[in-house]
């Protein structure tokens, strides 16, 4: 059989499809509140419930004990803005509107991020259809004030925090945004404390209504800074390597600071749960906890010291598991049995269709996600992903695809003559230590098995989040599009 005939046979067996969850209708009075807590650059190994031995996270661990802990959950991307875009819009990086961290270049943008288009529907838009009150409190990063990416133009009734990602690197900001107004702080207030208080206030004001709180504290993203009283609890407990500063502030005790920041995040989670209890609405609230991508190595943080990514290779900005394999915990009292662990493979883009199933609202048709409601409830049949796809234009451009336990990583995508391809057996090698690409190119049959991984999967790599016009997946399965690739001679359908 010729190579092209072999490919045609494989392609014919696997039609392209978009999978979404099945609606489950609920009476409006029974619709649960939804609190999604999204940490910033927290590693999966930073939590006690995922094996952390040094850092203490009792409140987050308690969510896992009272609910379900996922062991195979993927962030939307390996950096912040596209990951959040995937979470809110239900699209993976082959279709998402925002695919990288980028601010607008013109002077009028004032450094705000490339805005989410007005045509994009978010989970908050969906919930507004069902009469939910909605809020984003913390970091937004998908557009500046009054731009088409303003959160209030994407279904959120209330916003408080950082609209700009760059400004979110400073924990004592000059100001924070409250809707369309600047709350002047004059660099005197530790922002995580105030952000948490605003989230608690939102719950207080809306406890009698169905609400969605998208709580996005910036912890433990660099810079590594905490108030002195918080640092004191961890001072002297670690062997320190001082950080002398660059684009982030200097920190003489970065390990103590990181530990204090993780602790501060955990305290914020405890306060959220406590407020829900106080208002007697905990039983009717779904609490979700995750992180936007893998752990960072910035501002003096050493992820290896705390084993921040557990067994996984890589960190933020990598498409190895350490950059995209994220913690995911769901507590839903009287629905999810306590202490559950799920190995279901899921991703950020599954959140929107899951919410649609829970509340009985319509969801957009152009959705890459699959509802994981059957996994949460133990009822019905859980559909599975055919593949998990990621791409990033940062650091010379990368792609990855996971299918049937195999993972392909492609590096140097911006340089066609220097593309590097790596293949891993994720069932046997979740740490991605043994590259099997050469082994699988030794025979045509093995090559066919390798190509099987790409069916309905590989997307055109753009290398620039602004070049969205070429985003067409149907009938454009891209195999070895760049010269110099080990898959160079494959066909473009």
PDB file of N, CA, C and O in Angstrom, residues 130-202:
ATOM      1  N   UNK A 130     -29.867  32.681  31.501  1.00  0.00           N
ATOM      2  CA  UNK A 130     -30.610  31.948  32.540  1.00  0.00           C
ATOM      3  C   UNK A 130     -30.780  32.778  33.802  1.00  0.00           C
ATOM      4  O   UNK A 130     -30.992  32.239  34.890  1.00  0.00           O
ATOM      5  N   UNK A 131     -30.630  34.079  33.661  1.00  0.00           N
ATOM      6  CA  UNK A 131     -30.922  35.038  34.736  1.00  0.00           C
ATOM      7  C   UNK A 131     -29.962  34.921  35.915  1.00  0.00           C
ATOM      8  O   UNK A 131     -30.341  35.182  37.063  1.00  0.00           O
ATOM      9  N   UNK A 132     -28.743  34.525  35.646  1.00  0.00           N
ATOM     10  CA  UNK A 132     -27.706  34.549  36.672  1.00  0.00           C
ATOM     11  C   UNK A 132     -27.144  35.959  36.822  1.00  0.00           C
ATOM     12  O   UNK A 132     -27.064  36.723  35.845  1.00  0.00           O
ATOM     13  N   UNK A 133     -26.727  36.291  38.027  1.00  0.00           N
ATOM     14  CA  UNK A 133     -25.922  37.481  38.274  1.00  0.00           C
ATOM     15  C   UNK A 133     -24.461  37.049  38.176  1.00  0.00           C
ATOM     16  O   UNK A 133     -24.085  36.020  38.742  1.00  0.00           O
ATOM     17  N   UNK A 134     -23.650  37.827  37.481  1.00  0.00           N
ATOM     18  CA  UNK A 134     -22.292  37.369  37.154  1.00  0.00           C
ATOM     19  C   UNK A 134     -21.242  38.391  37.577  1.00  0.00           C
ATOM     20  O   UNK A 134     -21.473  39.602  37.520  1.00  0.00           O
ATOM     21  N   UNK A 135     -20.073  37.874  37.954  1.00  0.00           N
ATOM     22  CA  UNK A 135     -18.972  38.763  38.345  1.00  0.00           C
ATOM     23  C   UNK A 135     -17.640  38.114  38.024  1.00  0.00           C
ATOM     24  O   UNK A 135     -17.477  36.897  38.163  1.00  0.00           O
ATOM     25  N   UNK A 136     -16.705  38.940  37.612  1.00  0.00           N
ATOM     26  CA  UNK A 136     -15.296  38.552  37.529  1.00  0.00           C
ATOM     27  C   UNK A 136     -14.542  39.419  38.516  1.00  0.00           C
ATOM     28  O   UNK A 136     -14.569  40.649  38.421  1.00  0.00           O
ATOM     29  N   UNK A 137     -13.879  38.784  39.462  1.00  0.00           N
ATOM     30  CA  UNK A 137     -13.142  39.513  40.504  1.00  0.00           C
ATOM     31  C   UNK A 137     -11.723  38.968  40.536  1.00  0.00           C
ATOM     32  O   UNK A 137     -11.501  37.801  40.865  1.00  0.00           O
ATOM     33  N   UNK A 138     -10.769  39.817  40.175  1.00  0.00           N
ATOM     34  CA  UNK A 138      -9.369  39.401  40.142  1.00  0.00           C
ATOM     35  C   UNK A 138      -8.683  39.902  38.896  1.00  0.00           C
ATOM     36  O   UNK A 138      -8.629  41.107  38.646  1.00  0.00           O
ATOM     37  N   UNK A 139      -8.161  38.985  38.078  1.00  0.00           N
ATOM     38  CA  UNK A 139      -7.459  39.349  36.842  1.00  0.00           C
ATOM     39  C   UNK A 139      -8.306  38.972  35.638  1.00  0.00           C
ATOM     40  O   UNK A 139      -8.835  37.863  35.564  1.00  0.00           O
ATOM     41  N   UNK A 140      -8.398  39.868  34.669  1.00  0.00           N
ATOM     42  CA  UNK A 140      -9.151  39.630  33.444  1.00  0.00           C
ATOM     43  C   UNK A 140      -8.203  39.272  32.300  1.00  0.00           C
ATOM     44  O   UNK A 140      -8.147  38.153  31.854  1.00  0.00           O
ATOM     45  N   UNK A 141      -7.462  40.253  31.762  1.00  0.00           N
ATOM     46  CA  UNK A 141      -6.424  39.987  30.770  1.00  0.00           C
ATOM     47  C   UNK A 141      -6.910  39.729  29.356  1.00  0.00           C
ATOM     48  O   UNK A 141      -6.153  39.237  28.516  1.00  0.00           O
ATOM     49  N   UNK A 142      -8.176  40.080  29.058  1.00  0.00           N
ATOM     50  CA  UNK A 142      -8.724  39.835  27.716  1.00  0.00           C
ATOM     51  C   UNK A 142      -9.259  41.114  27.089  1.00  0.00           C
ATOM     52  O   UNK A 142     -10.144  41.079  26.237  1.00  0.00           O
ATOM     53  N   UNK A 143      -8.693  42.245  27.491  1.00  0.00           N
ATOM     54  CA  UNK A 143      -9.095  43.514  26.896  1.00  0.00           C
ATOM     55  C   UNK A 143      -9.229  44.619  27.914  1.00  0.00           C
ATOM     56  O   UNK A 143      -9.581  44.383  29.066  1.00  0.00           O
ATOM     57  N   UNK A 144      -8.934  45.850  27.473  1.00  0.00           N
ATOM     58  CA  UNK A 144      -8.926  46.997  28.361  1.00  0.00           C
ATOM     59  C   UNK A 144     -10.283  47.649  28.527  1.00  0.00           C
ATOM     60  O   UNK A 144     -11.292  47.200  27.974  1.00  0.00           O
ATOM     61  N   UNK A 145     -10.334  48.746  29.293  1.00  0.00           N
ATOM     62  CA  UNK A 145     -11.597  49.423  29.585  1.00  0.00           C
ATOM     63  C   UNK A 145     -12.245  49.953  28.308  1.00  0.00           C
ATOM     64  O   UNK A 145     -11.580  50.565  27.456  1.00  0.00           O
ATOM     65  N   UNK A 146     -13.532  49.673  28.173  1.00  0.00           N
ATOM     66  CA  UNK A 146     -14.346  50.149  27.052  1.00  0.00           C
ATOM     67  C   UNK A 146     -13.951  49.579  25.698  1.00  0.00           C
ATOM     68  O   UNK A 146     -14.495  49.989  24.668  1.00  0.00           O
ATOM     69  N   UNK A 147     -13.019  48.636  25.677  1.00  0.00           N
ATOM     70  CA  UNK A 147     -12.705  47.934  24.433  1.00  0.00           C
ATOM     71  C   UNK A 147     -13.749  46.842  24.220  1.00  0.00           C
ATOM     72  O   UNK A 147     -14.575  46.567  25.094  1.00  0.00           O
ATOM     73  N   UNK A 148     -13.723  46.187  23.063  1.00  0.00           N
ATOM     74  CA  UNK A 148     -14.680  45.109  22.843  1.00  0.00           C
ATOM     75  C   UNK A 148     -14.384  43.915  23.745  1.00  0.00           C
ATOM     76  O   UNK A 148     -15.213  43.020  23.898  1.00  0.00           O
ATOM     77  N   UNK A 149     -13.208  43.904  24.378  1.00  0.00           N
ATOM     78  CA  UNK A 149     -12.870  42.841  25.305  1.00  0.00           C
ATOM     79  C   UNK A 149     -13.188  43.145  26.756  1.00  0.00           C
ATOM     80  O   UNK A 149     -12.889  42.335  27.637  1.00  0.00           O
ATOM     81  N   UNK A 150     -13.768  44.291  27.038  1.00  0.00           N
ATOM     82  CA  UNK A 150     -14.153  44.651  28.405  1.00  0.00           C
ATOM     83  C   UNK A 150     -15.057  43.548  28.974  1.00  0.00           C
ATOM     84  O   UNK A 150     -16.003  43.110  28.314  1.00  0.00           O
ATOM     85  N   UNK A 151     -14.793  43.057  30.194  1.00  0.00           N
ATOM     86  CA  UNK A 151     -15.602  41.960  30.743  1.00  0.00           C
ATOM     87  C   UNK A 151     -17.087  42.278  30.809  1.00  0.00           C
ATOM     88  O   UNK A 151     -17.931  41.381  30.694  1.00  0.00           O
ATOM     89  N   UNK A 152     -17.426  43.545  30.968  1.00  0.00           N
ATOM     90  CA  UNK A 152     -18.843  43.913  31.047  1.00  0.00           C
ATOM     91  C   UNK A 152     -19.540  43.798  29.692  1.00  0.00           C
ATOM     92  O   UNK A 152     -20.758  43.847  29.608  1.00  0.00           O
ATOM     93  N   UNK A 153     -18.748  43.620  28.634  1.00  0.00           N
ATOM     94  CA  UNK A 153     -19.308  43.380  27.307  1.00  0.00           C
ATOM     95  C   UNK A 153     -19.318  41.891  26.971  1.00  0.00           C
ATOM     96  O   UNK A 153     -19.657  41.516  25.850  1.00  0.00           O
ATOM     97  N   UNK A 154     -18.937  41.074  27.944  1.00  0.00           N
ATOM     98  CA  UNK A 154     -18.896  39.631  27.731  1.00  0.00           C
ATOM     99  C   UNK A 154     -19.658  38.888  28.825  1.00  0.00           C
ATOM    100  O   UNK A 154     -19.262  37.817  29.254  1.00  0.00           O
ATOM    101  N   UNK A 155     -20.723  39.500  29.282  1.00  0.00           N
ATOM    102  CA  UNK A 155     -21.642  38.800  30.165  1.00  0.00           C
ATOM    103  C   UNK A 155     -21.449  39.033  31.648  1.00  0.00           C
ATOM    104  O   UNK A 155     -22.225  38.504  32.454  1.00  0.00           O
ATOM    105  N   UNK A 156     -20.467  39.827  32.040  1.00  0.00           N
ATOM    106  CA  UNK A 156     -20.225  40.037  33.468  1.00  0.00           C
ATOM    107  C   UNK A 156     -20.891  41.327  33.938  1.00  0.00           C
ATOM    108  O   UNK A 156     -20.615  42.414  33.427  1.00  0.00           O
ATOM    109  N   UNK A 157     -21.754  41.194  34.936  1.00  0.00           N
ATOM    110  CA  UNK A 157     -22.439  42.351  35.506  1.00  0.00           C
ATOM    111  C   UNK A 157     -21.493  43.224  36.316  1.00  0.00           C
ATOM    112  O   UNK A 157     -21.679  44.448  36.396  1.00  0.00           O
ATOM    113  N   UNK A 158     -20.517  42.579  36.929  1.00  0.00           N
ATOM    114  CA  UNK A 158     -19.624  43.302  37.841  1.00  0.00           C
ATOM    115  C   UNK A 158     -18.192  42.853  37.605  1.00  0.00           C
ATOM    116  O   UNK A 158     -17.920  41.665  37.398  1.00  0.00           O
ATOM    117  N   UNK A 159     -17.278  43.822  37.622  1.00  0.00           N
ATOM    118  CA  UNK A 159     -15.853  43.505  37.548  1.00  0.00           C
ATOM    119  C   UNK A 159     -15.104  44.311  38.594  1.00  0.00           C
ATOM    120  O   UNK A 159     -15.352  45.505  38.795  1.00  0.00           O
ATOM    121  N   UNK A 160     -14.157  43.628  39.241  1.00  0.00           N
ATOM    122  CA  UNK A 160     -13.206  44.329  40.102  1.00  0.00           C
ATOM    123  C   UNK A 160     -11.844  43.668  39.960  1.00  0.00           C
ATOM    124  O   UNK A 160     -11.740  42.429  40.024  1.00  0.00           O
ATOM    125  N   UNK A 161     -10.807  44.483  39.785  1.00  0.00           N
ATOM    126  CA  UNK A 161      -9.463  43.934  39.750  1.00  0.00           C
ATOM    127  C   UNK A 161      -8.604  44.535  38.663  1.00  0.00           C
ATOM    128  O   UNK A 161      -8.694  45.719  38.334  1.00  0.00           O
ATOM    129  N   UNK A 162      -7.743  43.702  38.102  1.00  0.00           N
ATOM    130  CA  UNK A 162      -6.811  44.097  37.054  1.00  0.00           C
ATOM    131  C   UNK A 162      -7.407  43.767  35.685  1.00  0.00           C
ATOM    132  O   UNK A 162      -7.681  42.602  35.394  1.00  0.00           O
ATOM    133  N   UNK A 163      -7.564  44.756  34.847  1.00  0.00           N
ATOM    134  CA  UNK A 163      -7.925  44.471  33.465  1.00  0.00           C
ATOM    135  C   UNK A 163      -6.686  44.060  32.665  1.00  0.00           C
ATOM    136  O   UNK A 163      -6.765  43.229  31.772  1.00  0.00           O
ATOM    137  N   UNK A 164      -5.544  44.626  33.003  1.00  0.00           N
ATOM    138  CA  UNK A 164      -4.298  44.378  32.284  1.00  0.00           C
ATOM    139  C   UNK A 164      -3.461  43.312  32.974  1.00  0.00           C
ATOM    140  O   UNK A 164      -3.268  43.349  34.194  1.00  0.00           O
ATOM    141  N   UNK A 165      -2.932  42.395  32.192  1.00  0.00           N
ATOM    142  CA  UNK A 165      -2.052  41.377  32.761  1.00  0.00           C
ATOM    143  C   UNK A 165      -0.757  41.987  33.290  1.00  0.00           C
ATOM    144  O   UNK A 165      -0.258  41.594  34.343  1.00  0.00           O
ATOM    145  N   UNK A 166      -0.188  42.920  32.542  1.00  0.00           N
ATOM    146  CA  UNK A 166       1.087  43.511  32.970  1.00  0.00           C
ATOM    147  C   UNK A 166       0.955  44.228  34.303  1.00  0.00           C
ATOM    148  O   UNK A 166       1.828  44.118  35.172  1.00  0.00           O
ATOM    149  N   UNK A 167      -0.129  44.940  34.465  1.00  0.00           N
ATOM    150  CA  UNK A 167      -0.322  45.635  35.739  1.00  0.00           C
ATOM    151  C   UNK A 167      -0.574  44.649  36.876  1.00  0.00           C
ATOM    152  O   UNK A 167      -0.304  44.955  38.038  1.00  0.00           O
ATOM    153  N   UNK A 168      -1.048  43.464  36.532  1.00  0.00           N
ATOM    154  CA  UNK A 168      -1.289  42.444  37.549  1.00  0.00           C
ATOM    155  C   UNK A 168      -0.001  41.853  38.099  1.00  0.00           C
ATOM    156  O   UNK A 168      -0.036  41.081  39.058  1.00  0.00           O
ATOM    157  N   UNK A 169       1.136  42.203  37.506  1.00  0.00           N
ATOM    158  CA  UNK A 169       2.434  41.758  38.040  1.00  0.00           C
ATOM    159  C   UNK A 169       2.836  42.548  39.275  1.00  0.00           C
ATOM    160  O   UNK A 169       3.853  42.229  39.899  1.00  0.00           O
ATOM    161  N   UNK A 170       2.084  43.565  39.603  1.00  0.00           N
ATOM    162  CA  UNK A 170       2.397  44.401  40.757  1.00  0.00           C
ATOM    163  C   UNK A 170       1.324  44.215  41.824  1.00  0.00           C
ATOM    164  O   UNK A 170       0.141  44.489  41.584  1.00  0.00           O
ATOM    165  N   UNK A 171       1.744  43.752  42.988  1.00  0.00           N
ATOM    166  CA  UNK A 171       0.788  43.438  44.055  1.00  0.00           C
ATOM    167  C   UNK A 171       0.401  44.649  44.905  1.00  0.00           C
ATOM    168  O   UNK A 171      -0.538  44.564  45.691  1.00  0.00           O
ATOM    169  N   UNK A 172       1.113  45.746  44.739  1.00  0.00           N
ATOM    170  CA  UNK A 172       0.731  47.007  45.382  1.00  0.00           C
ATOM    171  C   UNK A 172       0.467  48.020  44.272  1.00  0.00           C
ATOM    172  O   UNK A 172       1.278  48.911  44.013  1.00  0.00           O
ATOM    173  N   UNK A 173      -0.666  47.904  43.592  1.00  0.00           N
ATOM    174  CA  UNK A 173      -0.916  48.719  42.398  1.00  0.00           C
ATOM    175  C   UNK A 173      -1.290  50.158  42.728  1.00  0.00           C
ATOM    176  O   UNK A 173      -1.715  50.477  43.838  1.00  0.00           O
ATOM    177  N   UNK A 174      -1.153  50.995  41.714  1.00  0.00           N
ATOM    178  CA  UNK A 174      -1.591  52.378  41.842  1.00  0.00           C
ATOM    179  C   UNK A 174      -3.116  52.442  41.906  1.00  0.00           C
ATOM    180  O   UNK A 174      -3.686  53.265  42.615  1.00  0.00           O
ATOM    181  N   UNK A 175      -3.771  51.548  41.155  1.00  0.00           N
ATOM    182  CA  UNK A 175      -5.235  51.510  41.148  1.00  0.00           C
ATOM    183  C   UNK A 175      -5.699  50.136  40.692  1.00  0.00           C
ATOM    184  O   UNK A 175      -4.941  49.347  40.108  1.00  0.00           O
ATOM    185  N   UNK A 176      -6.963  49.843  40.965  1.00  0.00           N
ATOM    186  CA  UNK A 176      -7.651  48.691  40.389  1.00  0.00           C
ATOM    187  C   UNK A 176      -8.959  49.188  39.776  1.00  0.00           C
ATOM    188  O   UNK A 176      -9.487  50.233  40.182  1.00  0.00           O
ATOM    189  N   UNK A 177      -9.456  48.441  38.818  1.00  0.00           N
ATOM    190  CA  UNK A 177     -10.711  48.809  38.165  1.00  0.00           C
ATOM    191  C   UNK A 177     -11.914  48.230  38.919  1.00  0.00           C
ATOM    192  O   UNK A 177     -11.889  47.070  39.320  1.00  0.00           O
ATOM    193  N   UNK A 178     -12.931  49.048  39.103  1.00  0.00           N
ATOM    194  CA  UNK A 178     -14.229  48.580  39.575  1.00  0.00           C
ATOM    195  C   UNK A 178     -15.241  49.020  38.527  1.00  0.00           C
ATOM    196  O   UNK A 178     -15.575  50.203  38.427  1.00  0.00           O
ATOM    197  N   UNK A 179     -15.670  48.059  37.724  1.00  0.00           N
ATOM    198  CA  UNK A 179     -16.472  48.357  36.538  1.00  0.00           C
ATOM    199  C   UNK A 179     -15.720  49.369  35.670  1.00  0.00           C
ATOM    200  O   UNK A 179     -14.604  49.096  35.247  1.00  0.00           O
ATOM    201  N   UNK A 180     -16.261  50.552  35.449  1.00  0.00           N
ATOM    202  CA  UNK A 180     -15.587  51.521  34.575  1.00  0.00           C
ATOM    203  C   UNK A 180     -14.860  52.609  35.356  1.00  0.00           C
ATOM    204  O   UNK A 180     -14.441  53.617  34.780  1.00  0.00           O
ATOM    205  N   UNK A 181     -14.673  52.390  36.649  1.00  0.00           N
ATOM    206  CA  UNK A 181     -14.017  53.397  37.485  1.00  0.00           C
ATOM    207  C   UNK A 181     -12.698  52.854  38.035  1.00  0.00           C
ATOM    208  O   UNK A 181     -12.575  51.663  38.317  1.00  0.00           O
ATOM    209  N   UNK A 182     -11.746  53.745  38.195  1.00  0.00           N
ATOM    210  CA  UNK A 182     -10.479  53.387  38.828  1.00  0.00           C
ATOM    211  C   UNK A 182     -10.573  53.666  40.328  1.00  0.00           C
ATOM    212  O   UNK A 182     -10.888  54.782  40.741  1.00  0.00           O
ATOM    213  N   UNK A 183     -10.304  52.630  41.120  1.00  0.00           N
ATOM    214  CA  UNK A 183     -10.219  52.794  42.561  1.00  0.00           C
ATOM    215  C   UNK A 183      -8.754  53.055  42.904  1.00  0.00           C
ATOM    216  O   UNK A 183      -7.906  52.171  42.799  1.00  0.00           O
ATOM    217  N   UNK A 184      -8.434  54.275  43.293  1.00  0.00           N
ATOM    218  CA  UNK A 184      -7.043  54.672  43.525  1.00  0.00           C
ATOM    219  C   UNK A 184      -6.537  54.084  44.843  1.00  0.00           C
ATOM    220  O   UNK A 184      -7.165  54.239  45.890  1.00  0.00           O
ATOM    221  N   UNK A 185      -5.417  53.391  44.774  1.00  0.00           N
ATOM    222  CA  UNK A 185      -4.824  52.725  45.936  1.00  0.00           C
ATOM    223  C   UNK A 185      -3.452  53.278  46.281  1.00  0.00           C
ATOM    224  O   UNK A 185      -2.940  53.013  47.365  1.00  0.00           O
ATOM    225  N   UNK A 186      -2.833  53.984  45.348  1.00  0.00           N
ATOM    226  CA  UNK A 186      -1.570  54.677  45.567  1.00  0.00           C
ATOM    227  C   UNK A 186      -0.480  53.754  46.108  1.00  0.00           C
ATOM    228  O   UNK A 186       0.309  54.138  46.968  1.00  0.00           O
ATOM    229  N   UNK A 187      -0.480  52.518  45.635  1.00  0.00           N
ATOM    230  CA  UNK A 187       0.562  51.542  45.980  1.00  0.00           C
ATOM    231  C   UNK A 187       0.634  51.240  47.473  1.00  0.00           C
ATOM    232  O   UNK A 187       1.693  50.845  47.986  1.00  0.00           O
ATOM    233  N   UNK A 188      -0.496  51.372  48.155  1.00  0.00           N
ATOM    234  CA  UNK A 188      -0.520  51.181  49.608  1.00  0.00           C
ATOM    235  C   UNK A 188      -1.286  49.941  50.049  1.00  0.00           C
ATOM    236  O   UNK A 188      -1.286  49.604  51.232  1.00  0.00           O
ATOM    237  N   UNK A 189      -1.932  49.238  49.121  1.00  0.00           N
ATOM    238  CA  UNK A 189      -2.813  48.123  49.479  1.00  0.00           C
ATOM    239  C   UNK A 189      -2.333  46.853  48.792  1.00  0.00           C
ATOM    240  O   UNK A 189      -2.062  46.846  47.586  1.00  0.00           O
ATOM    241  N   UNK A 190      -2.224  45.762  49.559  1.00  0.00           N
ATOM    242  CA  UNK A 190      -1.876  44.465  48.983  1.00  0.00           C
ATOM    243  C   UNK A 190      -3.114  43.928  48.277  1.00  0.00           C
ATOM    244  O   UNK A 190      -4.120  43.570  48.912  1.00  0.00           O
ATOM    245  N   UNK A 191      -3.057  43.881  46.953  1.00  0.00           N
ATOM    246  CA  UNK A 191      -4.259  43.652  46.148  1.00  0.00           C
ATOM    247  C   UNK A 191      -4.976  42.336  46.438  1.00  0.00           C
ATOM    248  O   UNK A 191      -6.224  42.312  46.391  1.00  0.00           O
ATOM    249  N   UNK A 192      -4.296  41.214  46.711  1.00  0.00           N
ATOM    250  CA  UNK A 192      -5.063  39.980  46.973  1.00  0.00           C
ATOM    251  C   UNK A 192      -6.053  40.097  48.120  1.00  0.00           C
ATOM    252  O   UNK A 192      -7.134  39.494  48.065  1.00  0.00           O
ATOM    253  N   UNK A 193      -5.707  40.857  49.126  1.00  0.00           N
ATOM    254  CA  UNK A 193      -6.627  41.038  50.256  1.00  0.00           C
ATOM    255  C   UNK A 193      -7.898  41.758  49.803  1.00  0.00           C
ATOM    256  O   UNK A 193      -9.026  41.351  50.143  1.00  0.00           O
ATOM    257  N   UNK A 194      -7.720  42.833  49.047  1.00  0.00           N
ATOM    258  CA  UNK A 194      -8.858  43.622  48.601  1.00  0.00           C
ATOM    259  C   UNK A 194      -9.701  42.847  47.589  1.00  0.00           C
ATOM    260  O   UNK A 194     -10.938  42.899  47.620  1.00  0.00           O
ATOM    261  N   UNK A 195      -9.039  42.116  46.699  1.00  0.00           N
ATOM    262  CA  UNK A 195      -9.753  41.308  45.706  1.00  0.00           C
ATOM    263  C   UNK A 195     -10.626  40.263  46.400  1.00  0.00           C
ATOM    264  O   UNK A 195     -11.786  40.047  46.021  1.00  0.00           O
ATOM    265  N   UNK A 196     -10.091  39.632  47.430  1.00  0.00           N
ATOM    266  CA  UNK A 196     -10.880  38.650  48.171  1.00  0.00           C
ATOM    267  C   UNK A 196     -12.073  39.304  48.855  1.00  0.00           C
ATOM    268  O   UNK A 196     -13.196  38.760  48.843  1.00  0.00           O
ATOM    269  N   UNK A 197     -11.865  40.476  49.434  1.00  0.00           N
ATOM    270  CA  UNK A 197     -12.974  41.177  50.106  1.00  0.00           C
ATOM    271  C   UNK A 197     -14.075  41.540  49.117  1.00  0.00           C
ATOM    272  O   UNK A 197     -15.273  41.456  49.438  1.00  0.00           O
ATOM    273  N   UNK A 198     -13.696  41.937  47.913  1.00  0.00           N
ATOM    274  CA  UNK A 198     -14.705  42.277  46.903  1.00  0.00           C
ATOM    275  C   UNK A 198     -15.485  41.036  46.463  1.00  0.00           C
ATOM    276  O   UNK A 198     -16.690  41.114  46.176  1.00  0.00           O
ATOM    277  N   UNK A 199     -14.813  39.893  46.401  1.00  0.00           N
ATOM    278  CA  UNK A 199     -15.506  38.650  46.070  1.00  0.00           C
ATOM    279  C   UNK A 199     -16.502  38.276  47.159  1.00  0.00           C
ATOM    280  O   UNK A 199     -17.645  37.870  46.877  1.00  0.00           O
ATOM    281  N   UNK A 200     -16.096  38.414  48.405  1.00  0.00           N
ATOM    282  CA  UNK A 200     -16.993  38.124  49.527  1.00  0.00           C
ATOM    283  C   UNK A 200     -18.186  39.072  49.526  1.00  0.00           C
ATOM    284  O   UNK A 200     -19.324  38.668  49.810  1.00  0.00           O
ATOM    285  N   UNK A 201     -17.935  40.328  49.181  1.00  0.00           N
ATOM    286  CA  UNK A 201     -19.013  41.317  49.127  1.00  0.00           C
ATOM    287  C   UNK A 201     -20.010  40.963  48.025  1.00  0.00           C
ATOM    288  O   UNK A 201     -21.228  41.119  48.203  1.00  0.00           O
ATOM    289  N   UNK A 202     -19.515  40.463  46.902  1.00  0.00           N
ATOM    290  CA  UNK A 202     -20.412  40.052  45.811  1.00  0.00           C
ATOM    291  C   UNK A 202     -21.326  38.920  46.276  1.00  0.00           C
ATOM    292  O   UNK A 202     -22.530  38.929  45.988  1.00  0.00           O
TER     293      UNK A 202
END
